[in-house]
XYZ file of N, CA, C and O in Angstrom:
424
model
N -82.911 -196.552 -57.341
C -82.441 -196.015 -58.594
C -83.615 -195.795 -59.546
O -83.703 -194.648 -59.986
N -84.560 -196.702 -59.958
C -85.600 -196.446 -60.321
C -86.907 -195.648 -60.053
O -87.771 -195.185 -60.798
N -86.758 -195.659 -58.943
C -87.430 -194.629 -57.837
C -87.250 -193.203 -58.654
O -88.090 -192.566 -59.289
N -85.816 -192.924 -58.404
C -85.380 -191.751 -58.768
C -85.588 -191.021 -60.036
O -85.829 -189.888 -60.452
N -85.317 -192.553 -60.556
C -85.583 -191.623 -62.534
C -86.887 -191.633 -62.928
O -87.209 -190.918 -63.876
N -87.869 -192.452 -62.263
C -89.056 -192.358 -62.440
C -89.427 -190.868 -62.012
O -89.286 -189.993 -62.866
N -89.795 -190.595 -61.010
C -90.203 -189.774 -60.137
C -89.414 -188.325 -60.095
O -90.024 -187.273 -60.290
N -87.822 -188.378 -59.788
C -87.077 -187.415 -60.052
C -86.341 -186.930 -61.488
O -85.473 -186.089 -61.720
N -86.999 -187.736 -62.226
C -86.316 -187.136 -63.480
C -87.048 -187.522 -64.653
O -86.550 -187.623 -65.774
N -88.476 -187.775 -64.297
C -89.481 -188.283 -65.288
C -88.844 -189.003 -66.273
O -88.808 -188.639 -67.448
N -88.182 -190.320 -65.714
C -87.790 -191.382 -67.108
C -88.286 -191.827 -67.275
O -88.538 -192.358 -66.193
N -89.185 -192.439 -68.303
C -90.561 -193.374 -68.694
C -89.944 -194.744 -69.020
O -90.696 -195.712 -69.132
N -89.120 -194.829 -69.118
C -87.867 -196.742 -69.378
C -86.932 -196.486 -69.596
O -86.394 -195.759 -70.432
N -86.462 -197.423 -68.401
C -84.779 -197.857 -68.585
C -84.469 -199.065 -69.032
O -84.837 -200.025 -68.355
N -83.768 -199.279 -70.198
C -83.380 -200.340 -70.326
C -82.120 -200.070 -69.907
O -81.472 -199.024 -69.882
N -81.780 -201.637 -69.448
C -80.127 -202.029 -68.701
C -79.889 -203.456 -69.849
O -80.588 -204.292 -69.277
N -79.505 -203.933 -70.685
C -79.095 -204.464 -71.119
C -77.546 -205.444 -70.474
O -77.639 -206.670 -70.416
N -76.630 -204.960 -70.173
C -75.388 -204.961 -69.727
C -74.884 -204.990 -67.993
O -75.437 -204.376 -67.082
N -74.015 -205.642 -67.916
C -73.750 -205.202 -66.397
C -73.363 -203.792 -66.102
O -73.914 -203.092 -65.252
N -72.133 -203.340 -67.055
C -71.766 -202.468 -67.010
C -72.609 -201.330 -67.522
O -72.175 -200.194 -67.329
N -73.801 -201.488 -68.175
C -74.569 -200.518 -68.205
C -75.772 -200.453 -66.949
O -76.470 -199.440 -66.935
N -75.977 -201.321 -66.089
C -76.485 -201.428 -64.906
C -75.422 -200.718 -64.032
O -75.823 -199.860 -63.246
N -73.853 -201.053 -64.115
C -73.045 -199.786 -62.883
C -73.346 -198.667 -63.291
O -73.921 -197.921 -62.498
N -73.025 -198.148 -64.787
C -73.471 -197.133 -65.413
C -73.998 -196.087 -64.765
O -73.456 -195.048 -64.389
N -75.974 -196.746 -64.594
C -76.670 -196.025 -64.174
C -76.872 -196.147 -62.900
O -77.884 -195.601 -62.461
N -76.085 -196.803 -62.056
C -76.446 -196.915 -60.277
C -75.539 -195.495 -60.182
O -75.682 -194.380 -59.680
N -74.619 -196.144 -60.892
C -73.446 -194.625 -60.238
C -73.692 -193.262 -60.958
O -72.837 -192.497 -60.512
N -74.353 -192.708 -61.733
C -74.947 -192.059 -62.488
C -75.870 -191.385 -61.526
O -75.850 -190.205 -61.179
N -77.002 -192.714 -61.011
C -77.843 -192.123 -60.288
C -77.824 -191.419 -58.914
O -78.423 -190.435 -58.482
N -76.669 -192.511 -58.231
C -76.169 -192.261 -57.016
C -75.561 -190.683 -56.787
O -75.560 -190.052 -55.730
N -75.015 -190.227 -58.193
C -74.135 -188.928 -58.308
C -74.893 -187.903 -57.955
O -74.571 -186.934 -57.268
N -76.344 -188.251 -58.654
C -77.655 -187.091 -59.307
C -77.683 -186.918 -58.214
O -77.374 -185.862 -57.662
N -78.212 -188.325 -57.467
C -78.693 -188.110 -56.334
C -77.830 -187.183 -54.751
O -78.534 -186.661 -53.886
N -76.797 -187.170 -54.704
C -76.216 -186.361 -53.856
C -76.286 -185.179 -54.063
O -76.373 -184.324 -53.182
N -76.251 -184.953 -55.430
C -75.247 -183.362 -55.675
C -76.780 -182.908 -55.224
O -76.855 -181.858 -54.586
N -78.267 -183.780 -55.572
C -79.831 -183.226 -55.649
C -79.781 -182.795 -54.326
O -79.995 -181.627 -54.002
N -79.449 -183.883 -53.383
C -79.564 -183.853 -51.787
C -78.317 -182.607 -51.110
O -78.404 -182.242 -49.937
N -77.322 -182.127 -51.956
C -76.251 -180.974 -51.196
C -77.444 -179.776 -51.983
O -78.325 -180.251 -51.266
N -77.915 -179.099 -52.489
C -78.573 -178.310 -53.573
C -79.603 -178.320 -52.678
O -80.005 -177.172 -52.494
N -80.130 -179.043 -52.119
C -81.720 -178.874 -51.456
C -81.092 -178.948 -49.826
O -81.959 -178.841 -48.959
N -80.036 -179.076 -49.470
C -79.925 -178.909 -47.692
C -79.268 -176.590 -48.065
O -79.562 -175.532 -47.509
N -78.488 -176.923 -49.081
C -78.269 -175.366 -49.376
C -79.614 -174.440 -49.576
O -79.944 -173.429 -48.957
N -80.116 -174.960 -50.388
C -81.767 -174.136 -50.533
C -82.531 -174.164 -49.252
O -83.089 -173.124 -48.900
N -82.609 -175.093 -48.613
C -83.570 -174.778 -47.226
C -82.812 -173.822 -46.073
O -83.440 -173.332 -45.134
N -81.350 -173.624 -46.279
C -80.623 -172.708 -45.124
C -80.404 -171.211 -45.826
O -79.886 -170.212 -45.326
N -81.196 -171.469 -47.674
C -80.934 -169.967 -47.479
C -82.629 -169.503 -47.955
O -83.053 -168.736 -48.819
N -83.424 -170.526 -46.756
C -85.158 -169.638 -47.291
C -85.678 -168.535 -46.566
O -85.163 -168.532 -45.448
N -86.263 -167.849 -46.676
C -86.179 -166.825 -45.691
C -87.406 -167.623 -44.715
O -88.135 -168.471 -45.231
N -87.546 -167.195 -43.090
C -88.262 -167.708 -42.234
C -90.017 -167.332 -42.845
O -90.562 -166.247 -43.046
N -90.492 -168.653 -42.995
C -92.249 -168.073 -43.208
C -92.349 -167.987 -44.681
O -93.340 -167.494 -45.219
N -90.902 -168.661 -45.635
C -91.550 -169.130 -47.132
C -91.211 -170.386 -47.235
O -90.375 -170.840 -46.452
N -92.029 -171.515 -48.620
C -91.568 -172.579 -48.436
C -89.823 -172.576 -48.778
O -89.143 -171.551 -48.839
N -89.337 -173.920 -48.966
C -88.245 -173.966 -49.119
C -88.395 -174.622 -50.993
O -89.306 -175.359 -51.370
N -87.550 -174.239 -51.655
C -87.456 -175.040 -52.920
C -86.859 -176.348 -53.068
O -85.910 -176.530 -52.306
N -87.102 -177.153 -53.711
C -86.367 -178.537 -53.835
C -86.817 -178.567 -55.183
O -87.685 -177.972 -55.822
N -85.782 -179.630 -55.474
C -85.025 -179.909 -56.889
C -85.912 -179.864 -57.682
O -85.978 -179.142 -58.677
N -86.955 -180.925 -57.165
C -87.811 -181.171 -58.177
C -88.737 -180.118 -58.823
O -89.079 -180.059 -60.005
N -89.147 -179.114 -57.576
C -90.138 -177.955 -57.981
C -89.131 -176.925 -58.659
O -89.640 -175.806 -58.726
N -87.775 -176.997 -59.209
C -86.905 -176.192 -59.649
C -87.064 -177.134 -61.061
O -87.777 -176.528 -61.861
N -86.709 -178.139 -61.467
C -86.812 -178.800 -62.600
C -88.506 -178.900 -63.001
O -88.607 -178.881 -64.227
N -89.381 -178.965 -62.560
C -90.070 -178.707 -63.216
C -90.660 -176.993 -63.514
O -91.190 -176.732 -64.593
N -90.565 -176.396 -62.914
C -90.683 -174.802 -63.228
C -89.255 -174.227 -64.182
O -89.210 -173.054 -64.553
N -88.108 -175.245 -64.512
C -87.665 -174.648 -65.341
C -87.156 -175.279 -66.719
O -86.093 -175.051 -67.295
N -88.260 -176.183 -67.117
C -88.290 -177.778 -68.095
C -88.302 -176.383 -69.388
O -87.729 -176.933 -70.328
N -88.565 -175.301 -69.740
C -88.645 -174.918 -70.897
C -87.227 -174.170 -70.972
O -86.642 -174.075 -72.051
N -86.778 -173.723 -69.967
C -85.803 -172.613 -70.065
C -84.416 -173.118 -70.529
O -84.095 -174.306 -70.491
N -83.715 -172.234 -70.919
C -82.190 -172.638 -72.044
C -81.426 -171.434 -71.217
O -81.792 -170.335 -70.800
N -80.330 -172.086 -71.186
C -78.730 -171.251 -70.862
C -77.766 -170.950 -71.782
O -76.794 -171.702 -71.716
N -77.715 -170.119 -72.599
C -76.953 -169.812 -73.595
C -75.940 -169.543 -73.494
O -76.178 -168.414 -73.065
N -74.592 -169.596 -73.516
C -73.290 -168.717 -73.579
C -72.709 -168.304 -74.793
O -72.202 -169.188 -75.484
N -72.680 -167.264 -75.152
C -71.991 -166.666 -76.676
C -70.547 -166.241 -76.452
O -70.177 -165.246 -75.828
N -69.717 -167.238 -77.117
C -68.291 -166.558 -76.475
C -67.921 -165.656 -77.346
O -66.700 -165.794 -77.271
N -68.115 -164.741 -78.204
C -67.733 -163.826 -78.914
C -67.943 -162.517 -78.023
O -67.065 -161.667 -77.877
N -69.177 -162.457 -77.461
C -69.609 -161.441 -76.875
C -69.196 -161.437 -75.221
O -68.893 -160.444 -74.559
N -69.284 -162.984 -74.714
C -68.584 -163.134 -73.619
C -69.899 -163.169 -72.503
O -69.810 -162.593 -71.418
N -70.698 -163.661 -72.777
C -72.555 -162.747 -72.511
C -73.040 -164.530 -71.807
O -72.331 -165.460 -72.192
N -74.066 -164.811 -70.953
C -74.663 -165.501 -70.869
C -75.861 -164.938 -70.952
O -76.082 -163.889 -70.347
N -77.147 -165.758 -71.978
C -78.433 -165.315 -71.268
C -79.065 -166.421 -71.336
O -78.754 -167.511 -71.815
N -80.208 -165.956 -70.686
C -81.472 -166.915 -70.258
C -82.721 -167.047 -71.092
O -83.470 -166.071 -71.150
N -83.055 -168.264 -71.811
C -84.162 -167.487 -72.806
C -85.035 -168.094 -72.213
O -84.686 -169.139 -71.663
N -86.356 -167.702 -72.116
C -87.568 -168.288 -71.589
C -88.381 -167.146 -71.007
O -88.235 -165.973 -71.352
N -89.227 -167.561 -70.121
C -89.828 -166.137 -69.462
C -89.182 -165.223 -68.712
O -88.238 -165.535 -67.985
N -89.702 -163.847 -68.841
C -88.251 -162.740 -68.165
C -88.700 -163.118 -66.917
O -87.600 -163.213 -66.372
N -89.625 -163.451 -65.920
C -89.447 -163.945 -64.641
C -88.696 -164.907 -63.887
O -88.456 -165.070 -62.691
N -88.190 -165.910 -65.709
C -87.689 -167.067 -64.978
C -85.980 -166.699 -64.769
O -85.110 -167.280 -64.120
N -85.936 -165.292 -65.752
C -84.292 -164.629 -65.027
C -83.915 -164.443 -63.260
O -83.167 -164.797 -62.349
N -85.025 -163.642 -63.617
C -85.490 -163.664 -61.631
C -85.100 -164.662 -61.072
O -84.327 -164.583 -60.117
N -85.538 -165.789 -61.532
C -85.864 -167.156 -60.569
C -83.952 -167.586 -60.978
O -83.153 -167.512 -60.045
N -83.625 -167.853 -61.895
C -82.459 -168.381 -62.182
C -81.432 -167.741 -61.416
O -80.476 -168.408 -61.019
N -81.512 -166.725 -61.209
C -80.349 -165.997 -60.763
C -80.625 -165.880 -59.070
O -79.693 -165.788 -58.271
N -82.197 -165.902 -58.629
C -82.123 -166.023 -57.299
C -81.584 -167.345 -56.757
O -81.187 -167.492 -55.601
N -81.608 -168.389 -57.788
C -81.331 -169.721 -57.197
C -79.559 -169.867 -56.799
O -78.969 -170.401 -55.860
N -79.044 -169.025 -58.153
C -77.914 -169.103 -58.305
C -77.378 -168.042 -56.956
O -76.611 -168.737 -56.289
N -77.454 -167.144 -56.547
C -77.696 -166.420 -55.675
C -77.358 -167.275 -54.123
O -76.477 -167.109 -53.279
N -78.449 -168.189 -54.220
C -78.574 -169.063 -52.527
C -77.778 -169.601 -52.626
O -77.056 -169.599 -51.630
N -77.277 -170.477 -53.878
C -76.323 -171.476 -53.704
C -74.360 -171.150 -53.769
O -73.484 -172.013 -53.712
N -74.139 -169.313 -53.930
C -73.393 -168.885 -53.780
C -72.277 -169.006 -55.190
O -71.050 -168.906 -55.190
N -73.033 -169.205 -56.115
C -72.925 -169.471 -57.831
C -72.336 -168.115 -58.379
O -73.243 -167.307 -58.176
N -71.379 -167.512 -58.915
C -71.133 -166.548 -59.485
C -71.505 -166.750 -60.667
O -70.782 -167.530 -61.288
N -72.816 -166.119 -61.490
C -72.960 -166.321 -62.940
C -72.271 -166.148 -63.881
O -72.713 -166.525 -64.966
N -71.126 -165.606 -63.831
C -69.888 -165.420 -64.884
C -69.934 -166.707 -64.891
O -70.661 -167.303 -65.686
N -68.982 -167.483 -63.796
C -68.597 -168.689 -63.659
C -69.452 -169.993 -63.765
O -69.248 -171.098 -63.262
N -70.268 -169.635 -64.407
C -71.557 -170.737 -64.104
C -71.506 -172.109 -65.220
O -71.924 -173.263 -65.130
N -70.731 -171.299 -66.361
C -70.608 -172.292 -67.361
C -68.759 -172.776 -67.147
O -68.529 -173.883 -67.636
N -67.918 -172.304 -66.708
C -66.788 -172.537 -66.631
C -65.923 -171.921 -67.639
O -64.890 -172.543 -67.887
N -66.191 -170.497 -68.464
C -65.827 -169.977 -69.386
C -64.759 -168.299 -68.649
O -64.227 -167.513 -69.432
């Protein structure tokens, strides 16, 4: 568990005070940790032969600046950050078979 937030999610301290804030974060982590591990067996079956494959981590850190906006007036999602990282967002969303309408649940 510590492993994880260290390393996979750059946490610099956890305090656990509590028991129930110790289940808290096992099951918290345990969650991250699957949905990280279904997301990265999907990304390696959709890389093309002869590129690397992406994993979580090189996705969270190449996209630590970027924001997901949804405006429901207009009905619009966008992406603010670099116009390449549209590219990248939508190819990810793409492999993992993500309809971007549906991405926020709106």
């Amino acid at each position: 568990m510590f492993r994880l937030g260290k390393s996979g999610l750059d946490v610099d301290h956890m305090f656990l005070h509590t028991p129930s804030g110790h289940d808290g974060a096992v099951f918290l982590t345990s969650i991250a940790s699957m949905i990280s591990g279904a997301i990265e067996i999907l990304l390696k079956k959709s890389t093309p032969k002869g590129k690397k494959a992406l994993t979580m981590k090189s996705i969270c850190d190449r996209k630590a600046g970027t924001i997901l906006r949804y405006d429901r007036e207009k009905d619009s999602v966008t992406i603010l950050g670099e116009p390449v990282d549209q590219e990248f967002i939508f190819d990810i969303l793409g492999r993992l078979g993500i309809e971007p309408d549906l991405l926020l649940g709106y």
